[in-house]
Coordinates of C-alpha atoms in Angstrom, one line a residue:
M495 CA 0.0 0.0 0.0
S496 CA 2.8 2.4 0.9
G497 CA 4.4 1.5 -2.5
M498 CA 1.3 2.5 -4.4
L499 CA 1.1 5.7 -2.5
A500 CA 4.7 6.5 -3.3
L501 CA 4.1 5.8 -7.0
F502 CA 1.0 8.1 -7.0
L503 CA 3.0 10.9 -5.4
V504 CA 5.8 10.6 -8.0
C505 CA 3.2 10.7 -10.8
A506 CA 1.5 13.7 -9.3
Q507 CA 4.9 15.5 -9.0
A508 CA 5.7 14.6 -12.6
I509 CA 2.4 16.0 -13.9
S510 CA 2.8 19.1 -11.8
A511 CA 6.3 19.7 -13.1
Q512 CA 5.2 19.1 -16.7
E513 CA 2.3 21.7 -16.3
T514 CA 4.7 24.2 -14.8
Q515 CA 7.2 23.8 -17.6
T516 CA 4.5 24.1 -20.2
S517 CA 3.2 27.3 -18.6
T518 CA 6.6 28.9 -18.1
G519 CA 8.1 28.8 -21.5
S520 CA 8.3 25.5 -23.4
Q521 CA 5.0 25.8 -25.3
P522 CA 5.4 29.5 -26.1
T523 CA 8.9 28.8 -27.5
K524 CA 7.4 26.1 -29.8
D525 CA 4.6 28.5 -30.8
I526 CA 7.1 31.2 -31.7
K527 CA 9.2 28.7 -33.8
Q528 CA 6.1 27.5 -35.6
R529 CA 5.0 31.1 -36.3
L530 CA 8.4 31.9 -37.6
Q531 CA 8.4 29.0 -39.9
D532 CA 4.9 29.9 -41.1
A533 CA 6.0 33.5 -41.7
M534 CA 9.0 32.3 -43.8
Q535 CA 6.8 30.2 -46.1
P536 CA 6.5 31.9 -49.5
Q537 CA 3.1 32.5 -51.1
Y538 CA 2.4 31.5 -54.7
N539 CA -0.3 32.3 -57.2
S540 CA 0.5 29.5 -59.7
T541 CA 2.5 26.3 -60.2
L542 CA 5.0 25.2 -62.8
S543 CA 6.1 21.6 -63.1
L544 CA 9.3 20.8 -65.0
S545 CA 11.6 17.8 -65.6
L546 CA 15.3 18.4 -65.9
K547 CA 15.1 18.5 -69.7
E548 CA 12.1 20.8 -69.6
A549 CA 13.9 23.1 -67.1
Q550 CA 16.9 23.3 -69.5
Q551 CA 14.7 24.2 -72.4
Y552 CA 12.7 26.7 -70.4
A553 CA 15.9 28.4 -69.2
I554 CA 17.3 28.6 -72.8
K555 CA 14.0 30.1 -74.0
Q556 CA 13.7 32.6 -71.1
N557 CA 17.3 33.6 -70.4
R558 CA 18.1 37.2 -71.4
S559 CA 21.9 36.6 -71.6
L560 CA 21.3 33.9 -74.2
Q561 CA 18.9 36.2 -76.0
N562 CA 21.6 38.8 -76.1
A563 CA 24.0 36.2 -77.5
S564 CA 21.6 35.5 -80.3
L565 CA 21.2 39.2 -81.0
A566 CA 25.0 39.5 -81.2
V567 CA 25.0 36.9 -84.0
K568 CA 22.4 38.8 -85.9
E569 CA 24.3 42.1 -85.4
A570 CA 27.4 40.4 -86.9
R571 CA 25.4 39.3 -89.9
A572 CA 24.1 42.8 -90.4
Q573 CA 27.6 44.2 -90.3
R574 CA 28.7 41.7 -92.9
W575 CA 25.9 42.8 -95.2
Q576 CA 27.0 46.4 -94.7
T577 CA 30.5 45.5 -95.8
I578 CA 29.2 43.6 -98.9
A579 CA 26.9 46.4 -99.8
S580 CA 29.7 48.9 -99.8
M581 CA 31.2 47.1 -102.8
L582 CA 27.9 46.8 -104.7
P583 CA 26.5 49.4 -107.1
S584 CA 24.7 52.3 -105.5
L585 CA 22.1 54.6 -107.0
D586 CA 21.3 58.1 -105.8
A587 CA 18.8 60.5 -107.1
S588 CA 18.6 64.3 -106.4
G589 CA 16.6 67.2 -107.6
T590 CA 17.3 71.0 -107.5
Y591 CA 15.7 74.2 -108.5
T592 CA 17.9 77.3 -109.1
D593 CA 16.5 80.9 -109.3
Y594 CA 19.2 83.5 -110.1
L595 CA 16.8 86.4 -109.2
G596 CA 17.3 88.2 -112.5
Y597 CA 21.0 88.1 -112.5
S598 CA 22.8 88.3 -115.9
A599 CA 26.5 87.4 -116.5
T600 CA 28.7 89.6 -118.7
M601 CA 31.3 88.1 -120.9
S602 CA 33.8 90.1 -123.0
M603 CA 34.6 88.8 -126.5
G604 CA 36.5 90.8 -129.2
G605 CA 36.2 94.0 -127.3
Q606 CA 32.5 93.7 -126.9
N607 CA 30.6 92.9 -123.7
I608 CA 28.0 90.2 -124.1
K609 CA 25.3 89.9 -121.5
I610 CA 24.2 86.4 -120.8
T611 CA 21.0 85.8 -119.0
M612 CA 20.8 83.3 -116.2
P613 CA 17.5 81.5 -116.5
N614 CA 15.8 79.7 -113.7
V615 CA 16.4 76.0 -114.0
A616 CA 15.2 72.7 -112.4
A617 CA 17.5 69.8 -112.6
F618 CA 17.2 66.1 -111.9
N619 CA 20.4 64.0 -111.2
L620 CA 20.7 60.2 -111.2
T621 CA 24.1 58.8 -110.1
A622 CA 25.2 55.2 -110.1
G623 CA 28.6 54.2 -108.7
I624 CA 30.7 51.2 -107.6
G625 CA 34.0 50.9 -106.0
V626 CA 36.1 47.8 -105.4
N627 CA 39.3 47.1 -103.5
G628 CA 41.1 44.2 -101.8
Q629 CA 40.4 45.5 -98.3
G630 CA 36.6 45.4 -99.0
V631 CA 36.8 41.7 -99.9
I632 CA 39.0 40.9 -96.8
G633 CA 36.4 42.9 -94.8
V634 CA 33.7 40.4 -95.8
L635 CA 35.9 37.5 -94.8
L636 CA 36.5 39.2 -91.4
N637 CA 32.8 39.5 -90.9
N638 CA 32.3 35.8 -91.7
I639 CA 34.8 34.9 -89.0
A640 CA 33.1 37.3 -86.5
I641 CA 29.7 35.6 -87.2
D642 CA 31.3 32.2 -86.5
M643 CA 32.8 33.5 -83.3
Q644 CA 29.6 35.0 -82.1
D645 CA 27.8 31.8 -82.9
I646 CA 30.3 29.7 -80.9
S647 CA 30.0 32.1 -78.0
R648 CA 26.2 31.7 -78.1
E649 CA 26.6 27.9 -78.1
K650 CA 29.0 28.2 -75.2
T651 CA 26.6 30.4 -73.2
E652 CA 23.8 27.9 -73.9
D653 CA 25.9 25.0 -72.7
E654 CA 26.9 26.9 -69.5
L655 CA 23.3 27.7 -68.8
R656 CA 22.2 24.1 -69.3
S657 CA 25.0 23.0 -67.0
N658 CA 24.0 25.5 -64.3
V659 CA 20.4 24.4 -64.5
T660 CA 21.5 20.8 -64.1
K661 CA 23.6 21.5 -61.0
S662 CA 20.9 23.7 -59.5
Y663 CA 18.1 21.2 -60.3
M664 CA 20.2 18.4 -58.6
S665 CA 20.8 20.5 -55.6
V666 CA 17.1 20.9 -55.0
L667 CA 16.5 17.1 -55.5
V668 CA 19.3 16.2 -53.0
L669 CA 18.0 18.5 -50.4
E670 CA 14.4 17.2 -50.9
D671 CA 15.7 13.7 -50.4
I672 CA 17.7 14.5 -47.3
I673 CA 14.8 16.4 -45.8
Q674 CA 12.7 13.3 -46.1
L675 CA 15.3 11.2 -44.3
M676 CA 15.8 13.8 -41.6
D677 CA 12.0 14.1 -41.1
S678 CA 11.7 10.4 -40.7
S679 CA 14.6 10.4 -38.2
L680 CA 13.1 13.3 -36.3
K681 CA 9.8 11.6 -35.9
N682 CA 11.4 8.5 -34.5
V683 CA 13.4 10.5 -32.0
Q684 CA 10.4 12.5 -31.0
K685 CA 8.5 9.3 -30.4
L686 CA 11.3 8.0 -28.2
A687 CA 11.6 11.4 -26.4
A688 CA 7.8 11.3 -25.6
Q689 CA 8.0 7.8 -24.3
T690 CA 11.1 8.5 -22.3
K691 CA 9.5 11.6 -20.8
T692 CA 6.5 9.6 -19.7
M693 CA 8.7 7.0 -18.1
A694 CA 10.7 9.7 -16.4
D695 CA 7.6 11.3 -15.1
V696 CA 6.6 8.1 -13.4
G697 CA 10.2 7.5 -12.2
A698 CA 10.9 4.5 -14.4
V699 CA 14.0 6.2 -15.9
E700 CA 16.2 9.1 -14.9
Q701 CA 15.1 12.6 -16.0
T702 CA 18.6 13.0 -17.5
Q703 CA 17.8 10.6 -20.3
A704 CA 14.6 12.4 -21.1
D705 CA 16.4 15.7 -21.1
Q706 CA 19.1 14.3 -23.4
L707 CA 16.5 13.2 -25.9
T708 CA 14.8 16.5 -25.7
V709 CA 18.0 18.3 -26.6
R710 CA 18.5 15.8 -29.5
V711 CA 15.0 16.5 -30.7
N712 CA 15.7 20.3 -30.7
Q713 CA 18.9 19.8 -32.5
L714 CA 17.3 17.6 -35.2
Q715 CA 14.4 20.1 -35.5
N716 CA 16.8 23.0 -36.0
N717 CA 18.8 21.0 -38.5
L718 CA 15.7 20.1 -40.4
T719 CA 14.5 23.7 -40.4
A720 CA 17.8 24.9 -41.7
N721 CA 17.8 22.4 -44.5
K722 CA 14.2 23.4 -45.5
R723 CA 15.4 27.0 -45.8
N724 CA 18.4 25.8 -47.8
L725 CA 16.0 24.0 -50.0
Q726 CA 14.0 27.2 -50.5
L727 CA 17.2 29.1 -51.3
A728 CA 18.2 26.4 -53.8
T729 CA 14.8 26.5 -55.4
D730 CA 14.9 30.3 -55.7
A731 CA 18.4 30.0 -57.3
L732 CA 16.9 27.7 -59.9
C733 CA 14.0 30.0 -60.5
V734 CA 16.5 32.8 -61.2
L735 CA 18.2 30.7 -63.8
L736 CA 14.8 29.9 -65.3
N737 CA 13.8 33.6 -65.2
M738 CA 10.5 32.6 -63.6
D739 CA 7.9 34.8 -62.0
A740 CA 8.4 35.1 -58.2
Q741 CA 4.8 34.3 -57.6
T742 CA 5.0 30.9 -59.4
Q743 CA 5.8 27.8 -57.4
L744 CA 8.3 25.5 -59.1
V745 CA 7.7 21.7 -58.9
L746 CA 10.4 19.3 -60.0
T747 CA 9.0 16.1 -61.6
D748 CA 12.2 14.1 -61.9
K749 CA 13.5 12.1 -59.0
L750 CA 17.1 11.8 -57.8
D751 CA 17.4 8.1 -58.7
Q752 CA 16.2 8.8 -62.2
I753 CA 19.1 11.2 -62.9
L754 CA 21.9 9.6 -60.8
N755 CA 22.9 6.4 -62.7
A756 CA 26.2 4.7 -63.4
D757 CA 25.6 4.4 -67.1
E758 CA 25.7 8.2 -67.7
V759 CA 28.8 8.6 -65.6
L760 CA 30.6 5.7 -67.3
S761 CA 29.5 7.1 -70.7
A762 CA 31.1 10.4 -69.9
L763 CA 34.3 8.8 -68.6
L764 CA 34.6 6.6 -71.8
T765 CA 33.8 9.3 -74.3
P766 CA 36.9 10.2 -76.3
F767 CA 38.1 13.8 -76.4
Q768 CA 37.5 15.5 -79.8
I769 CA 39.4 18.7 -79.5
N770 CA 37.5 20.3 -82.4
N771 CA 34.3 20.0 -80.4
N772 CA 35.6 22.1 -77.5
H773 CA 34.3 25.7 -77.5
D774 CA 37.5 27.3 -76.1
Y775 CA 39.5 25.6 -78.9
Q776 CA 37.0 26.7 -81.5
L777 CA 37.2 30.3 -80.4
L778 CA 40.9 30.3 -80.3
R779 CA 41.2 28.7 -83.8
K780 CA 38.8 31.4 -85.2
N781 CA 40.9 34.0 -83.5
V782 CA 43.9 32.7 -85.4
E783 CA 41.9 32.9 -88.6
L784 CA 40.9 36.5 -87.7
A785 CA 44.6 37.4 -87.2
H786 CA 45.5 35.9 -90.6
R787 CA 42.8 38.1 -92.2
N788 CA 44.0 41.2 -90.4
V789 CA 47.4 40.6 -91.9
D790 CA 45.8 40.4 -95.3
M791 CA 43.8 43.5 -94.6
A792 CA 46.9 45.5 -93.7
A793 CA 48.8 44.2 -96.8
W794 CA 45.9 45.3 -99.1
A795 CA 46.5 48.9 -98.0
Y796 CA 49.2 48.7 -100.8
G797 CA 46.5 47.6 -103.3
P798 CA 44.7 49.9 -105.8
T799 CA 41.1 51.0 -105.6
L800 CA 38.9 50.9 -108.8
S801 CA 35.9 53.2 -109.0
L802 CA 33.2 53.5 -111.7
A803 CA 30.5 56.2 -111.7
Y804 CA 27.8 57.2 -114.1
Q805 CA 25.6 60.3 -113.8
Y806 CA 22.6 61.3 -115.8
T807 CA 21.3 64.9 -115.6
Y808 CA 18.1 66.3 -116.9
Q809 CA 17.6 70.1 -116.8
H810 CA 14.6 72.2 -117.5
Y811 CA 15.0 75.9 -118.2
F812 CA 12.1 78.2 -117.6
Q813 CA 13.3 81.0 -120.0
E814 CA 14.9 80.9 -123.4
G815 CA 18.6 81.7 -123.7
G816 CA 21.4 81.3 -121.2
M817 CA 24.3 78.9 -121.2
R818 CA 23.7 75.1 -121.1
M819 CA 27.0 73.6 -120.2
T820 CA 25.9 70.6 -118.1
P821 CA 26.1 67.4 -120.1
P822 CA 23.2 65.0 -119.7
N823 CA 25.4 61.9 -119.4
L824 CA 28.7 61.5 -117.6
L825 CA 30.9 58.4 -117.2
Q826 CA 33.9 58.4 -114.8
V827 CA 36.4 55.7 -114.2
S828 CA 39.2 56.2 -111.6
L829 CA 42.1 54.1 -110.3
K830 CA 43.8 55.0 -107.1
V831 CA 47.2 53.5 -106.4
P832 CA 49.0 54.2 -103.0
I833 CA 52.6 55.1 -103.5
F834 CA 54.2 56.4 -100.3
S835 CA 53.0 56.7 -96.7
S836 CA 56.3 57.2 -94.7
G837 CA 56.3 53.5 -93.6
K838 CA 52.8 53.7 -92.0
R839 CA 51.4 50.8 -94.0
A840 CA 54.6 48.7 -93.5
A841 CA 54.4 49.1 -89.7
A842 CA 50.7 48.1 -89.8
V843 CA 51.6 44.9 -91.5
V844 CA 54.3 44.1 -89.0
E845 CA 51.9 44.8 -86.1
K846 CA 49.3 42.4 -87.5
R847 CA 51.9 39.7 -88.1
L848 CA 53.0 39.9 -84.5
A849 CA 49.4 39.7 -83.4
L850 CA 49.1 36.6 -85.6
Q851 CA 52.1 35.0 -83.9
E852 CA 50.6 35.7 -80.5
A853 CA 47.3 34.2 -81.4
Q854 CA 49.0 31.1 -82.8
N855 CA 51.1 30.7 -79.6
T856 CA 48.0 30.9 -77.5
L857 CA 46.2 28.3 -79.6
D858 CA 49.2 25.9 -79.4
E859 CA 49.5 26.3 -75.6
T860 CA 45.8 25.8 -75.2
T861 CA 45.8 22.7 -77.4
D862 CA 48.4 21.1 -75.1
N863 CA 46.6 22.2 -71.9
L864 CA 43.2 20.9 -73.1
S865 CA 44.5 17.3 -73.2
I866 CA 45.8 17.6 -69.7
Q867 CA 42.6 19.3 -68.5
Y868 CA 40.6 16.4 -70.1
R869 CA 42.5 13.8 -68.0
N870 CA 42.1 15.9 -64.9
L871 CA 38.3 16.2 -65.4
R872 CA 38.1 12.4 -65.9
Y873 CA 40.1 11.8 -62.7
T874 CA 37.9 14.2 -60.8
L875 CA 34.7 12.5 -62.0
A876 CA 36.0 9.1 -61.3
N877 CA 37.0 10.1 -57.7
A878 CA 33.7 11.9 -57.2
Y879 CA 31.7 8.9 -58.3
E880 CA 33.6 6.5 -56.1
T881 CA 33.1 9.0 -53.2
Y882 CA 29.4 9.1 -54.0
L883 CA 29.1 5.3 -53.9
T884 CA 31.0 5.2 -50.6
E885 CA 28.9 7.9 -48.9
K886 CA 25.7 6.4 -50.2
E887 CA 26.7 3.1 -48.7
N888 CA 27.7 4.8 -45.5
L889 CA 24.3 6.6 -45.3
D890 CA 22.5 3.2 -45.7
V891 CA 24.6 1.7 -42.9
T892 CA 24.2 4.6 -40.5
Q893 CA 20.4 4.5 -41.2
R894 CA 20.3 0.8 -40.3
V895 CA 22.5 1.4 -37.2
F896 CA 20.2 4.3 -36.1
A897 CA 17.1 2.1 -36.6
S898 CA 18.7 -0.8 -34.7
T899 CA 19.8 1.5 -31.9
T900 CA 16.3 3.0 -31.7
N901 CA 14.8 -0.5 -31.3
K902 CA 17.4 -1.4 -28.7
Y903 CA 16.6 1.8 -26.8
N904 CA 12.9 1.0 -27.0
W905 CA 13.6 -2.3 -25.3
G906 CA 16.1 -0.9 -22.8
A907 CA 19.1 -2.5 -24.5
A908 CA 20.8 0.8 -25.4
S909 CA 21.4 3.9 -23.5
S910 CA 20.4 7.5 -24.5
L911 CA 24.1 8.2 -25.2
E912 CA 24.3 5.4 -27.7
L913 CA 21.1 6.7 -29.3
T914 CA 22.6 10.2 -29.4
N915 CA 25.8 9.0 -31.0
A916 CA 23.9 7.0 -33.6
S917 CA 21.8 10.2 -34.4
N918 CA 25.0 12.3 -34.7
D919 CA 26.5 9.7 -37.1
L920 CA 23.4 9.8 -39.2
I921 CA 23.5 13.6 -39.5
T922 CA 27.1 13.4 -40.5
A923 CA 26.5 10.7 -43.0
Q924 CA 23.6 12.7 -44.5
S925 CA 25.8 15.9 -44.8
S926 CA 28.6 13.9 -46.4
Y927 CA 26.1 12.3 -48.8
V928 CA 24.8 15.7 -49.9
Q929 CA 28.3 16.9 -50.6
A930 CA 29.3 13.8 -52.5
V931 CA 26.2 14.0 -54.8
L932 CA 26.8 17.7 -55.5
Q933 CA 30.5 17.1 -56.2
M934 CA 29.7 14.2 -58.5
V935 CA 27.1 16.2 -60.4
E936 CA 29.5 19.1 -60.7
A937 CA 32.3 16.9 -62.1
Q938 CA 30.0 15.1 -64.5
V939 CA 28.5 18.4 -65.8
E940 CA 32.0 20.0 -66.2
L941 CA 33.3 17.0 -68.2
E942 CA 30.2 16.8 -70.5
K943 CA 30.5 20.6 -71.1
F944 CA 34.2 20.2 -71.9
L945 CA 33.5 17.4 -74.4
N946 CA 30.6 19.2 -76.0
N947 CA 29.3 16.1 -77.8
N948 CA 25.7 17.3 -78.1

């Protein structure tokens, strides 16, 4: 009877202490945290669901930097047409009306002054002309190279955007996956903490064990909340790449397991390096071509310029008399040959040849470095993939250990310290797994972008 009374008193004291703790700060603290989480939740007006491929296409369509790159290609084409048009025939028309306001010219001939009236006249002129030189032809070739370089830059920008979308998309998926694991772990620990607290309230276990689990619950909750905010930041970063409306919620339809597979990694590792596909090499090679044409452009400063012009003039005189000295038809052919410029043209040729040598040296150096860079990217991807496999296995093991320790703690075969250590190991494994996935994705994307086998 005395034992029953003692147990009743212990339970009463536990209930009283719990009510006191709830009224003095534990529950308000939880309410404040929940209100803070609710306040941080964004509000949306619509939803957009995208797979990884759809996200890449959406970003390419919406990105303004890529739009500017496409405009730069069109600008280069317009400049080429201007250069071509400068060597094609041109036709100009003009009309004038001249009123001499009664003025008469006086001309002395044989001792006599002859007065010549200056009648009012209206004239119409039609002028056609064409001029050709070597520099104009070289200018067209330079414009063609500029178009190619702008187009390569556009493709490079597009590939970089596609790569950034892939990395950002994967970051969101990894965080979503980890948050699910953390949420499951938190629920298990919360359940154990509630059971332990009940047992501590009735004196079945020490209060220290309940307090330790309460601390562990708070730590897991904070960690989960931090990762949820990181998920929102990662999603917002992806929305920026997609140039989406801030009021639209983005939903990713692909799953992590669908994208992370060994076949794609091995395919990237086994793909041979074709240097002609690399964007950096393409740009440098075009730069060498551009330097060659600049040498030709400077050399053609010694070349002649041939011009041909035809002019038709029609004049209508409003009074009889007067002098009519303007011929109705005029054909003019001219040839301009440069002779002496005090060494200016020779110095320009030397300058362009030196620039060509510099461009060629840069291309040769880059060619050697690209082969080494290819090997480094393959090694990086191989190491990252091996690390990913290891961390994935470690995560599975720590999850099993945590589940086993949880069951043991439930049956009293494990201490709260062992449960805390298992929980810490799980959090560490989850963090290492996230880093391993992101590093592998980064390495795979960089290698695929480097190969440019699309």
